[in-house]
PDB file of C-alpha atoms in Angstrom:
ATOM      1  CA  MET A1491      32.939  39.388 -24.797  1.00 46.00           C
ATOM      2  CA  SER A1492      31.256  36.180 -26.570  1.00 47.00           C
ATOM      3  CA  THR A1493      32.954  33.869 -28.546  1.00 45.00           C
ATOM      4  CA  SER A1494      31.235  35.451 -32.248  1.00 45.00           C
ATOM      5  CA  SER A1495      32.725  39.088 -30.782  1.00 45.00           C
ATOM      6  CA  ILE A1496      35.946  37.419 -30.400  1.00 44.00           C
ATOM      7  CA  LEU A1497      36.094  36.277 -34.850  1.00 45.00           C
ATOM      8  CA  TYR A1498      33.676  38.526 -36.196  1.00 51.00           C
ATOM      9  CA  ASP A1499      33.065  43.584 -35.599  1.00 62.00           C
ATOM     10  CA  HIS A1500      28.975  44.016 -34.326  1.00 71.00           C
ATOM     11  CA  PRO A1501      27.136  44.839 -37.973  1.00 72.00           C
ATOM     12  CA  GLY A1502      26.220  48.149 -37.674  1.00 78.00           C
ATOM     13  CA  PRO A1503      22.786  50.189 -38.888  1.00 82.00           C
ATOM     14  CA  ARG A1504      22.815  50.256 -42.139  1.00 83.00           C
ATOM     15  CA  ALA A1505      24.396  46.693 -42.339  1.00 81.00           C
ATOM     16  CA  LYS A1506      21.055  44.825 -40.054  1.00 82.00           C
ATOM     17  CA  VAL A1507      19.219  46.879 -42.372  1.00 86.00           C
ATOM     18  CA  ARG A1508      21.089  44.245 -45.257  1.00 87.00           C
ATOM     19  CA  ASN A1509      20.739  41.984 -42.752  1.00 86.00           C
ATOM     20  CA  ALA A1510      17.708  41.269 -42.152  1.00 88.00           C
ATOM     21  CA  VAL A1511      16.359  41.072 -45.797  1.00 91.00           C
ATOM     22  CA  LEU A1512      18.885  39.228 -47.061  1.00 91.00           C
ATOM     23  CA  THR A1513      17.394  36.600 -44.314  1.00 91.00           C
ATOM     24  CA  VAL A1514      13.793  38.612 -45.963  1.00 93.00           C
ATOM     25  CA  VAL A1515      14.463  37.263 -49.312  1.00 94.00           C
ATOM     26  CA  PHE A1516      16.767  33.709 -48.515  1.00 94.00           C
ATOM     27  CA  GLY A1517      13.636  32.256 -46.344  1.00 93.00           C
ATOM     28  CA  VAL A1518      11.628  33.432 -48.900  1.00 94.00           C
ATOM     29  CA  ALA A1519      13.513  31.603 -51.520  1.00 95.00           C
ATOM     30  CA  LEU A1520      14.069  28.530 -48.501  1.00 93.00           C
ATOM     31  CA  VAL A1521      10.034  28.008 -47.770  1.00 94.00           C
ATOM     32  CA  GLY A1522      10.289  28.199 -51.861  1.00 95.00           C
ATOM     33  CA  LEU A1523      12.214  25.724 -53.320  1.00 94.00           C
ATOM     34  CA  LEU A1524      10.774  23.603 -49.209  1.00 90.00           C
ATOM     35  CA  TRP A1525       7.639  23.410 -51.385  1.00 93.00           C
ATOM     36  CA  TRP A1526       7.427  22.940 -54.160  1.00 93.00           C
ATOM     37  CA  VAL A1527      10.441  19.044 -52.923  1.00 87.00           C
ATOM     38  CA  TYR A1528       6.624  18.341 -51.317  1.00 87.00           C
ATOM     39  CA  ALA A1529       4.622  19.033 -54.504  1.00 90.00           C
ATOM     40  CA  LYS A1530       7.218  17.328 -56.384  1.00 88.00           C
ATOM     41  CA  PHE A1531       7.329  14.537 -53.423  1.00 85.00           C
ATOM     42  CA  ASP A1532       3.151  14.485 -53.983  1.00 85.00           C
ATOM     43  CA  GLU A1533       3.959  13.983 -57.123  1.00 87.00           C
ATOM     44  CA  ALA A1534       5.325  10.607 -56.383  1.00 81.00           C
ATOM     45  CA  GLY A1535       2.459   9.260 -53.838  1.00 83.00           C
ATOM     46  CA  GLN A1536       6.421   9.458 -51.475  1.00 82.00           C
ATOM     47  CA  TRP A1537       3.561  11.178 -49.442  1.00 85.00           C
ATOM     48  CA  GLU A1538       1.090   8.059 -49.326  1.00 84.00           C
ATOM     49  CA  GLY A1539      -0.455   6.560 -45.424  1.00 82.00           C
ATOM     50  CA  TYR A1540       0.740   3.312 -46.339  1.00 83.00           C
ATOM     51  CA  LEU A1541       4.517   4.422 -46.740  1.00 82.00           C
ATOM     52  CA  TRP A1542       5.064   6.067 -44.193  1.00 86.00           C
ATOM     53  CA  GLN A1543       3.130   3.331 -40.762  1.00 85.00           C
ATOM     54  CA  PRO A1544       6.060   1.606 -40.893  1.00 85.00           C
ATOM     55  CA  PHE A1545       6.989   4.556 -38.082  1.00 87.00           C
ATOM     56  CA  THR A1546       4.651   3.777 -36.254  1.00 86.00           C
ATOM     57  CA  GLN A1547       5.511   0.923 -35.274  1.00 87.00           C
ATOM     58  CA  THR A1548       7.129  -0.267 -32.545  1.00 89.00           C
ATOM     59  CA  ALA A1549       9.570  -3.011 -33.790  1.00 87.00           C
ATOM     60  CA  THR A1550      10.980   0.512 -35.957  1.00 87.00           C
ATOM     61  CA  TRP A1551      12.076   1.911 -33.687  1.00 91.00           C
ATOM     62  CA  THR A1552      13.438  -0.572 -31.385  1.00 90.00           C
ATOM     63  CA  GLN A1553      14.710  -3.317 -33.865  1.00 89.00           C
ATOM     64  CA  PHE A1554      15.944  -0.293 -36.298  1.00 90.00           C
ATOM     65  CA  ILE A1555      15.954   3.159 -36.087  1.00 91.00           C
ATOM     66  CA  GLY A1556      17.305   2.642 -31.773  1.00 92.00           C
ATOM     67  CA  PRO A1557      20.134   0.571 -32.062  1.00 92.00           C
ATOM     68  CA  GLY A1558      21.443   2.248 -35.048  1.00 92.00           C
ATOM     69  CA  LEU A1559      20.874   5.677 -32.965  1.00 93.00           C
ATOM     70  CA  ARG A1560      22.988   3.708 -30.296  1.00 94.00           C
ATOM     71  CA  ALA A1561      26.004   3.057 -31.757  1.00 94.00           C
ATOM     72  CA  THR A1562      26.189   6.385 -33.547  1.00 94.00           C
ATOM     73  CA  LEU A1563      25.940   8.625 -31.119  1.00 94.00           C
ATOM     74  CA  TRP A1564      28.260   5.856 -29.397  1.00 95.00           C
ATOM     75  CA  ALA A1565      31.588   6.107 -32.285  1.00 95.00           C
ATOM     76  CA  ALA A1566      30.956   9.457 -32.019  1.00 94.00           C
ATOM     77  CA  ALA A1567      31.367  10.627 -28.483  1.00 94.00           C
ATOM     78  CA  VAL A1568      33.852   8.107 -28.157  1.00 96.00           C
ATOM     79  CA  GLY A1569      36.007   9.853 -31.485  1.00 95.00           C
ATOM     80  CA  MET A1570      35.532  13.342 -29.723  1.00 94.00           C
ATOM     81  CA  VAL A1571      37.208  12.739 -27.045  1.00 95.00           C
ATOM     82  CA  LEU A1572      40.076  11.141 -28.794  1.00 96.00           C
ATOM     83  CA  SER A1573      39.445  14.309 -31.028  1.00 95.00           C
ATOM     84  CA  LEU A1574      40.093  16.868 -28.754  1.00 92.00           C
ATOM     85  CA  ALA A1575      42.887  15.057 -27.280  1.00 93.00           C
ATOM     86  CA  PHE A1576      45.204  14.713 -31.215  1.00 95.00           C
ATOM     87  CA  GLY A1577      43.911  17.185 -32.087  1.00 92.00           C
ATOM     88  CA  ILE A1578      45.376  19.063 -28.485  1.00 89.00           C
ATOM     89  CA  ILE A1579      48.428  16.840 -28.308  1.00 92.00           C
ATOM     90  CA  PHE A1580      49.962  17.664 -31.587  1.00 93.00           C
ATOM     91  CA  ALA A1581      48.922  21.464 -31.652  1.00 89.00           C
ATOM     92  CA  VAL A1582      51.274  22.375 -29.114  1.00 87.00           C
ATOM     93  CA  GLY A1583      54.062  19.922 -30.697  1.00 90.00           C
ATOM     94  CA  ARG A1584      53.155  21.532 -33.569  1.00 90.00           C
ATOM     95  CA  LEU A1585      54.350  24.387 -31.594  1.00 85.00           C
ATOM     96  CA  SER A1586      57.218  23.261 -29.922  1.00 84.00           C
ATOM     97  CA  ASP A1587      60.308  24.503 -29.971  1.00 82.00           C
ATOM     98  CA  HIS A1588      62.449  21.611 -30.746  1.00 84.00           C
ATOM     99  CA  ARG A1589      62.285  20.621 -34.074  1.00 89.00           C
ATOM    100  CA  TRP A1590      62.401  16.627 -34.336  1.00 92.00           C
ATOM    101  CA  ILE A1591      58.928  17.577 -31.993  1.00 89.00           C
ATOM    102  CA  SER A1592      57.839  20.179 -35.015  1.00 89.00           C
ATOM    103  CA  ILE A1593      58.356  18.533 -37.967  1.00 93.00           C
ATOM    104  CA  PRO A1594      57.048  15.397 -37.049  1.00 93.00           C
ATOM    105  CA  ALA A1595      54.189  16.940 -35.752  1.00 92.00           C
ATOM    106  CA  GLY A1596      53.179  18.552 -38.605  1.00 92.00           C
ATOM    107  CA  ALA A1597      53.705  15.402 -40.745  1.00 94.00           C
ATOM    108  CA  VAL A1598      51.527  13.428 -38.984  1.00 94.00           C
ATOM    109  CA  VAL A1599      48.698  16.932 -39.302  1.00 94.00           C
ATOM    110  CA  GLU A1600      48.929  17.599 -43.030  1.00 93.00           C
ATOM    111  CA  PHE A1601      48.861  13.387 -43.507  1.00 95.00           C
ATOM    112  CA  PHE A1602      45.714  12.611 -41.969  1.00 94.00           C
ATOM    113  CA  ARG A1603      44.445  16.369 -43.515  1.00 92.00           C
ATOM    114  CA  ALA A1604      45.164  15.151 -47.208  1.00 91.00           C
ATOM    115  CA  VAL A1605      43.485  11.241 -47.137  1.00 92.00           C
ATOM    116  CA  PRO A1606      40.143  10.132 -47.777  1.00 92.00           C
ATOM    117  CA  LEU A1607      37.993   9.098 -43.985  1.00 93.00           C
ATOM    118  CA  LEU A1608      36.003   7.067 -46.218  1.00 92.00           C
ATOM    119  CA  LEU A1609      39.607   5.668 -47.467  1.00 92.00           C
ATOM    120  CA  MET A1610      41.620   5.439 -43.924  1.00 94.00           C
ATOM    121  CA  ILE A1611      38.714   4.075 -42.642  1.00 94.00           C
ATOM    122  CA  PHE A1612      38.928   1.336 -45.125  1.00 92.00           C
ATOM    123  CA  PHE A1613      42.481   0.754 -44.489  1.00 93.00           C
ATOM    124  CA  ILE A1614      41.566   0.588 -41.576  1.00 94.00           C
ATOM    125  CA  PHE A1615      39.339  -1.880 -41.797  1.00 94.00           C
ATOM    126  CA  TYR A1616      40.945  -3.895 -44.830  1.00 92.00           C
ATOM    127  CA  GLY A1617      44.468  -3.628 -44.609  1.00 91.00           C
ATOM    128  CA  VAL A1618      45.316  -3.193 -40.531  1.00 92.00           C
ATOM    129  CA  PRO A1619      44.861  -6.592 -39.879  1.00 92.00           C
ATOM    130  CA  PHE A1620      47.809  -7.707 -43.522  1.00 90.00           C
ATOM    131  CA  LEU A1621      50.268  -5.672 -40.899  1.00 89.00           C
ATOM    132  CA  ILE A1622      48.931  -6.715 -37.414  1.00 89.00           C
ATOM    133  CA  GLN A1623      48.007 -10.404 -38.492  1.00 88.00           C
ATOM    134  CA  GLY A1624      43.951 -10.206 -36.574  1.00 89.00           C
ATOM    135  CA  PRO A1625      40.849  -8.899 -37.836  1.00 92.00           C
ATOM    136  CA  VAL A1626      40.171  -4.853 -37.190  1.00 92.00           C
ATOM    137  CA  PRO A1627      36.765  -4.147 -35.069  1.00 94.00           C
ATOM    138  CA  ALA A1628      34.017  -1.981 -37.343  1.00 94.00           C
ATOM    139  CA  PHE A1629      33.624  -0.712 -34.584  1.00 95.00           C
ATOM    140  CA  TRP A1630      37.702   1.254 -34.296  1.00 95.00           C
ATOM    141  CA  ALA A1631      38.218   1.196 -37.343  1.00 95.00           C
ATOM    142  CA  VAL A1632      35.518   3.452 -37.743  1.00 95.00           C
ATOM    143  CA  VAL A1633      36.403   5.828 -33.918  1.00 96.00           C
ATOM    144  CA  ILE A1634      40.204   5.622 -35.774  1.00 96.00           C
ATOM    145  CA  GLY A1635      39.208   7.199 -38.651  1.00 95.00           C
ATOM    146  CA  LEU A1636      37.168   9.156 -37.462  1.00 95.00           C
ATOM    147  CA  THR A1637      40.568  10.410 -33.857  1.00 96.00           C
ATOM    148  CA  LEU A1638      42.164  10.679 -36.864  1.00 95.00           C
ATOM    149  CA  TYR A1639      40.500  12.693 -40.057  1.00 95.00           C
ATOM    150  CA  ASN A1640      38.630  14.701 -37.608  1.00 95.00           C
ATOM    151  CA  GLY A1641      41.665  15.104 -34.975  1.00 94.00           C
ATOM    152  CA  SER A1642      44.278  16.867 -37.338  1.00 94.00           C
ATOM    153  CA  VAL A1643      41.631  19.243 -38.022  1.00 93.00           C
ATOM    154  CA  LEU A1644      41.475  20.069 -34.237  1.00 93.00           C
ATOM    155  CA  ALA A1645      45.413  20.140 -34.043  1.00 92.00           C
ATOM    156  CA  GLU A1646      45.527  23.223 -37.019  1.00 90.00           C
ATOM    157  CA  ALA A1647      42.069  24.565 -35.086  1.00 88.00           C
ATOM    158  CA  PHE A1648      44.359  24.924 -31.254  1.00 86.00           C
ATOM    159  CA  ARG A1649      47.337  25.863 -32.869  1.00 87.00           C
ATOM    160  CA  ALA A1650      45.340  29.255 -35.061  1.00 84.00           C
ATOM    161  CA  GLY A1651      43.742  29.443 -31.749  1.00 83.00           C
ATOM    162  CA  ILE A1652      47.259  29.860 -29.478  1.00 82.00           C
ATOM    163  CA  ARG A1653      48.869  32.048 -32.146  1.00 81.00           C
ATOM    164  CA  SER A1654      46.464  34.401 -31.743  1.00 78.00           C
ATOM    165  CA  LEU A1655      45.971  34.782 -28.765  1.00 78.00           C
ATOM    166  CA  PRO A1656      48.387  38.102 -27.653  1.00 78.00           C
ATOM    167  CA  GLY A1657      51.859  37.092 -26.768  1.00 73.00           C
ATOM    168  CA  GLY A1658      51.835  38.661 -23.825  1.00 76.00           C
ATOM    169  CA  GLN A1659      50.012  36.452 -22.491  1.00 73.00           C
ATOM    170  CA  ALA A1660      52.670  34.220 -22.062  1.00 76.00           C
ATOM    171  CA  GLU A1661      55.122  36.275 -21.549  1.00 78.00           C
ATOM    172  CA  ALA A1662      53.496  37.459 -18.030  1.00 80.00           C
ATOM    173  CA  ALA A1663      53.693  33.713 -17.428  1.00 78.00           C
ATOM    174  CA  TYR A1664      57.434  33.513 -18.045  1.00 78.00           C
ATOM    175  CA  ALA A1665      58.334  36.262 -16.158  1.00 82.00           C
ATOM    176  CA  ILE A1666      56.397  34.112 -12.951  1.00 80.00           C
ATOM    177  CA  GLY A1667      58.354  31.857 -13.481  1.00 80.00           C
ATOM    178  CA  MET A1668      56.490  29.298 -15.553  1.00 81.00           C
ATOM    179  CA  ARG A1669      57.311  26.598 -17.310  1.00 80.00           C
ATOM    180  CA  LYS A1670      55.965  25.883 -21.256  1.00 73.00           C
ATOM    181  CA  SER A1671      53.886  23.650 -20.110  1.00 75.00           C
ATOM    182  CA  GLN A1672      52.155  25.088 -17.666  1.00 79.00           C
ATOM    183  CA  VAL A1673      51.919  27.759 -20.340  1.00 80.00           C
ATOM    184  CA  MET A1674      49.839  25.537 -23.015  1.00 79.00           C
ATOM    185  CA  GLN A1675      48.507  23.633 -20.068  1.00 77.00           C
ATOM    186  CA  LEU A1676      46.586  26.477 -17.181  1.00 79.00           C
ATOM    187  CA  ILE A1677      46.725  29.932 -19.891  1.00 80.00           C
ATOM    188  CA  LEU A1678      47.284  29.103 -23.149  1.00 81.00           C
ATOM    189  CA  ILE A1679      45.539  25.932 -24.108  1.00 79.00           C
ATOM    190  CA  PRO A1680      41.668  26.991 -22.489  1.00 80.00           C
ATOM    191  CA  GLN A1681      41.436  30.945 -23.909  1.00 79.00           C
ATOM    192  CA  ALA A1682      42.402  29.101 -27.728  1.00 78.00           C
ATOM    193  CA  ALA A1683      39.968  26.662 -26.902  1.00 76.00           C
ATOM    194  CA  ARG A1684      36.266  29.115 -25.817  1.00 76.00           C
ATOM    195  CA  ALA A1685      38.763  31.396 -28.628  1.00 76.00           C
ATOM    196  CA  MET A1686      37.945  28.663 -31.704  1.00 79.00           C
ATOM    197  CA  LEU A1687      34.454  26.986 -30.074  1.00 79.00           C
ATOM    198  CA  PRO A1688      32.346  27.699 -32.802  1.00 79.00           C
ATOM    199  CA  VAL A1689      35.293  26.241 -35.295  1.00 83.00           C
ATOM    200  CA  ILE A1690      35.309  23.179 -32.842  1.00 85.00           C
ATOM    201  CA  VAL A1691      31.695  22.316 -32.942  1.00 85.00           C
ATOM    202  CA  SER A1692      31.396  22.988 -36.482  1.00 85.00           C
ATOM    203  CA  GLN A1693      34.127  19.799 -36.778  1.00 89.00           C
ATOM    204  CA  LEU A1694      32.321  17.678 -33.597  1.00 88.00           C
ATOM    205  CA  VAL A1695      29.078  18.077 -36.145  1.00 89.00           C
ATOM    206  CA  VAL A1696      30.880  17.199 -39.005  1.00 90.00           C
ATOM    207  CA  LEU A1697      32.353  14.047 -36.818  1.00 93.00           C
ATOM    208  CA  LEU A1698      28.941  13.191 -35.993  1.00 92.00           C
ATOM    209  CA  LYS A1699      27.457  12.617 -39.346  1.00 91.00           C
ATOM    210  CA  ASP A1700      30.235  11.243 -40.875  1.00 92.00           C
ATOM    211  CA  THR A1701      29.663   8.576 -39.151  1.00 93.00           C
ATOM    212  CA  ALA A1702      28.125   7.012 -41.582  1.00 90.00           C
ATOM    213  CA  LEU A1703      30.857   6.772 -43.508  1.00 92.00           C
ATOM    214  CA  GLY A1704      30.770   3.556 -41.085  1.00 90.00           C
ATOM    215  CA  TYR A1705      28.703   1.903 -44.024  1.00 86.00           C
ATOM    216  CA  ILE A1706      31.780   0.512 -45.691  1.00 88.00           C
ATOM    217  CA  VAL A1707      32.898  -1.232 -43.590  1.00 90.00           C
ATOM    218  CA  ALA A1708      28.967  -2.689 -42.039  1.00 88.00           C
ATOM    219  CA  TYR A1709      29.046  -0.503 -39.598  1.00 92.00           C
ATOM    220  CA  PRO A1710      25.470  -0.965 -38.304  1.00 91.00           C
ATOM    221  CA  GLU A1711      25.293   2.664 -37.523  1.00 91.00           C
ATOM    222  CA  LEU A1712      22.022   4.802 -37.750  1.00 91.00           C
ATOM    223  CA  LEU A1713      22.282   5.450 -41.629  1.00 88.00           C
ATOM    224  CA  GLN A1714      22.228   1.573 -42.063  1.00 88.00           C
ATOM    225  CA  ARG A1715      20.216   0.519 -40.290  1.00 89.00           C
ATOM    226  CA  GLY A1716      17.761   2.472 -40.483  1.00 86.00           C
ATOM    227  CA  VAL A1717      17.873   3.854 -44.449  1.00 86.00           C
ATOM    228  CA  ASN A1718      19.558   0.719 -45.492  1.00 83.00           C
ATOM    229  CA  ASP A1719      18.365  -1.941 -43.508  1.00 85.00           C
ATOM    230  CA  LEU A1720      15.381  -0.530 -42.895  1.00 84.00           C
ATOM    231  CA  SER A1721      14.031   0.116 -46.643  1.00 78.00           C
ATOM    232  CA  ALA A1722      15.049  -3.541 -47.599  1.00 76.00           C
ATOM    233  CA  ASN A1723      12.434  -4.940 -45.063  1.00 76.00           C
ATOM    234  CA  LYS A1724      10.356  -2.953 -44.492  1.00 72.00           C
ATOM    235  CA  GLY A1725       9.189  -0.060 -47.003  1.00 68.00           C
ATOM    236  CA  ASN A1726      10.019   3.069 -48.429  1.00 78.00           C
ATOM    237  CA  VAL A1727      14.085   4.335 -48.793  1.00 85.00           C
ATOM    238  CA  VAL A1728      12.707   8.329 -48.438  1.00 85.00           C
ATOM    239  CA  ALA A1729      10.524   7.857 -45.897  1.00 86.00           C
ATOM    240  CA  ALA A1730      12.866   6.279 -44.155  1.00 88.00           C
ATOM    241  CA  ALA A1731      16.021   9.023 -45.635  1.00 89.00           C
ATOM    242  CA  ILE A1732      13.666  11.606 -44.429  1.00 89.00           C
ATOM    243  CA  VAL A1733      12.939  10.053 -41.268  1.00 90.00           C
ATOM    244  CA  VAL A1734      17.142   9.719 -40.316  1.00 91.00           C
ATOM    245  CA  ALA A1735      18.121  13.157 -42.130  1.00 91.00           C
ATOM    246  CA  ALA A1736      15.527  15.064 -38.666  1.00 92.00           C
ATOM    247  CA  ILE A1737      17.187  12.426 -36.458  1.00 93.00           C
ATOM    248  CA  TYR A1738      20.392  13.934 -37.522  1.00 92.00           C
ATOM    249  CA  ILE A1739      19.333  17.824 -37.097  1.00 91.00           C
ATOM    250  CA  VAL A1740      18.215  17.356 -33.802  1.00 92.00           C
ATOM    251  CA  ILE A1741      21.456  16.174 -32.918  1.00 91.00           C
ATOM    252  CA  ASN A1742      23.384  18.368 -34.344  1.00 87.00           C
ATOM    253  CA  SER A1743      21.305  20.756 -33.397  1.00 88.00           C
ATOM    254  CA  LEU A1744      21.311  20.164 -29.204  1.00 88.00           C
ATOM    255  CA  LEU A1745      24.614  20.291 -29.943  1.00 85.00           C
ATOM    256  CA  THR A1746      25.619  23.836 -30.910  1.00 82.00           C
ATOM    257  CA  ALA A1747      23.134  24.659 -27.981  1.00 85.00           C
ATOM    258  CA  LEU A1748      24.742  22.511 -25.556  1.00 82.00           C
ATOM    259  CA  ALA A1749      27.921  24.575 -27.234  1.00 77.00           C
ATOM    260  CA  THR A1750      25.695  27.677 -27.042  1.00 79.00           C
ATOM    261  CA  TRP A1751      24.959  27.630 -23.706  1.00 82.00           C
ATOM    262  CA  LEU A1752      28.714  26.830 -22.589  1.00 74.00           C
ATOM    263  CA  ASP A1753      30.138  29.205 -23.933  1.00 71.00           C
ATOM    264  CA  ARG A1754      27.331  31.789 -21.759  1.00 77.00           C
ATOM    265  CA  ARG A1755      28.621  29.611 -19.078  1.00 75.00           C
ATOM    266  CA  SER A1756      32.063  30.311 -19.460  1.00 68.00           C
ATOM    267  CA  SER A1757      31.127  33.965 -20.363  1.00 69.00           C
ATOM    268  CA  ARG A1758      30.030  34.368 -17.242  1.00 72.00           C
ATOM    269  CA  ARG A1759      32.418  32.921 -15.035  1.00 67.00           C
ATOM    270  CA  ALA A1760      35.152  34.579 -16.587  1.00 59.00           C
ATOM    271  CA  TYR A1761      33.620  38.345 -15.070  1.00 60.00           C
ATOM    272  CA  ARG A1762      33.080  36.415 -12.273  1.00 68.00           C
ATOM    273  CA  ILE A1763      36.300  36.105 -12.012  1.00 59.00           C
ATOM    274  CA  ALA A1764      37.420  38.943 -13.741  1.00 56.00           C
ATOM    275  CA  LYS A1765      35.051  40.526 -10.510  1.00 64.00           C
ATOM    276  CA  GLN A1766      36.578  39.558  -7.596  1.00 61.00           C
ATOM    277  CA  THR A1767      40.242  39.429  -9.219  1.00 55.00           C
ATOM    278  CA  VAL A1768      40.028  43.875  -9.221  1.00 52.00           C
ATOM    279  CA  PRO A1769      36.932  44.922  -7.006  1.00 51.00           C
ATOM    280  CA  ASP A1770      37.086  48.307  -8.620  1.00 49.00           C
ATOM    281  CA  SER A1771      35.622  47.614 -12.060  1.00 47.00           C
ATOM    282  CA  THR A1772      34.625  50.975 -12.718  1.00 48.00           C
ATOM    283  CA  PRO A1773      35.941  53.161 -15.802  1.00 50.00           C
ATOM    284  CA  ALA A1774      37.779  56.447 -15.660  1.00 50.00           C
ATOM    285  CA  GLY A1775      34.496  57.516 -17.180  1.00 49.00           C
ATOM    286  CA  GLY A1776      31.786  56.567 -14.289  1.00 49.00           C
ATOM    287  CA  GLY A1777      29.538  54.377 -16.346  1.00 48.00           C
ATOM    288  CA  ALA A1778      30.071  50.862 -14.160  1.00 49.00           C
ATOM    289  CA  VAL A1779      31.127  47.763 -16.476  1.00 48.00           C
ATOM    290  CA  ALA A1780      28.320  45.794 -17.500  1.00 51.00           C
ATOM    291  CA  GLU A1781      27.922  41.735 -17.714  1.00 50.00           C
ATOM    292  CA  PRO A1782      28.104  40.318 -21.349  1.00 52.00           C
ATOM    293  CA  GLN A1783      25.217  38.892 -22.405  1.00 51.00           C
ATOM    294  CA  GLY A1784      27.238  36.119 -24.389  1.00 47.00           C
TER     295      GLY A1784
END
């Protein structure tokens, strides 16, 4: 069973027709909107060749876009790893039977979900140095802010995923002598992560885009280097913004494609394990069990 089938029911014949019609209508509307934007930019002379010439120069990519992209990807990668760890730890903490663990964990999650990320990065960079009597690098100000905010959102996603699983799985695990930590680690968290994979991927995409907020502490990420610095040195801010936006779209599309591949791979692996566990997988009606296409 794929993740999509878990989150919503498959449409029937009427719904499929309705979805097809709406797809065509919105597709035509989108094409019309893009043409209107293109025409307005054309009237303003934004498609003139000299405005785009800097992007044909190697220095533009090696001095501005390349370093900014590396800084963005590095901050996003570290932030993703720490956010996932933060989310799992605090999701388990909120589900703890001990109130002295669940209540503080819930307070932490709710607090960092409520504080705007931009304000959090600003405070870590400018406020924390007064507490530790030393500077906080811009990289860590961005990464810690991303971790606290996105990790709190992911904690709620993991908690919802664990709550959505059938209670009989945990009960069966307890019945064979497994401890709660083992049940969480081996049974509940892996299933919750897979069930909530679309939500997790969406939040990681948000995290990647939120690295652009590093401009508040002069972190040299892609938006800062590829738009602000580049337009100030070599050309038009609109052209730079379009190129950088295209780069963000490509990166986020690759991240989504990776998540889809992982989901299909895990579906095939789960099917093979189930088939090995239950050799006679033929239903009572005589039909063969089809391998999920995911």
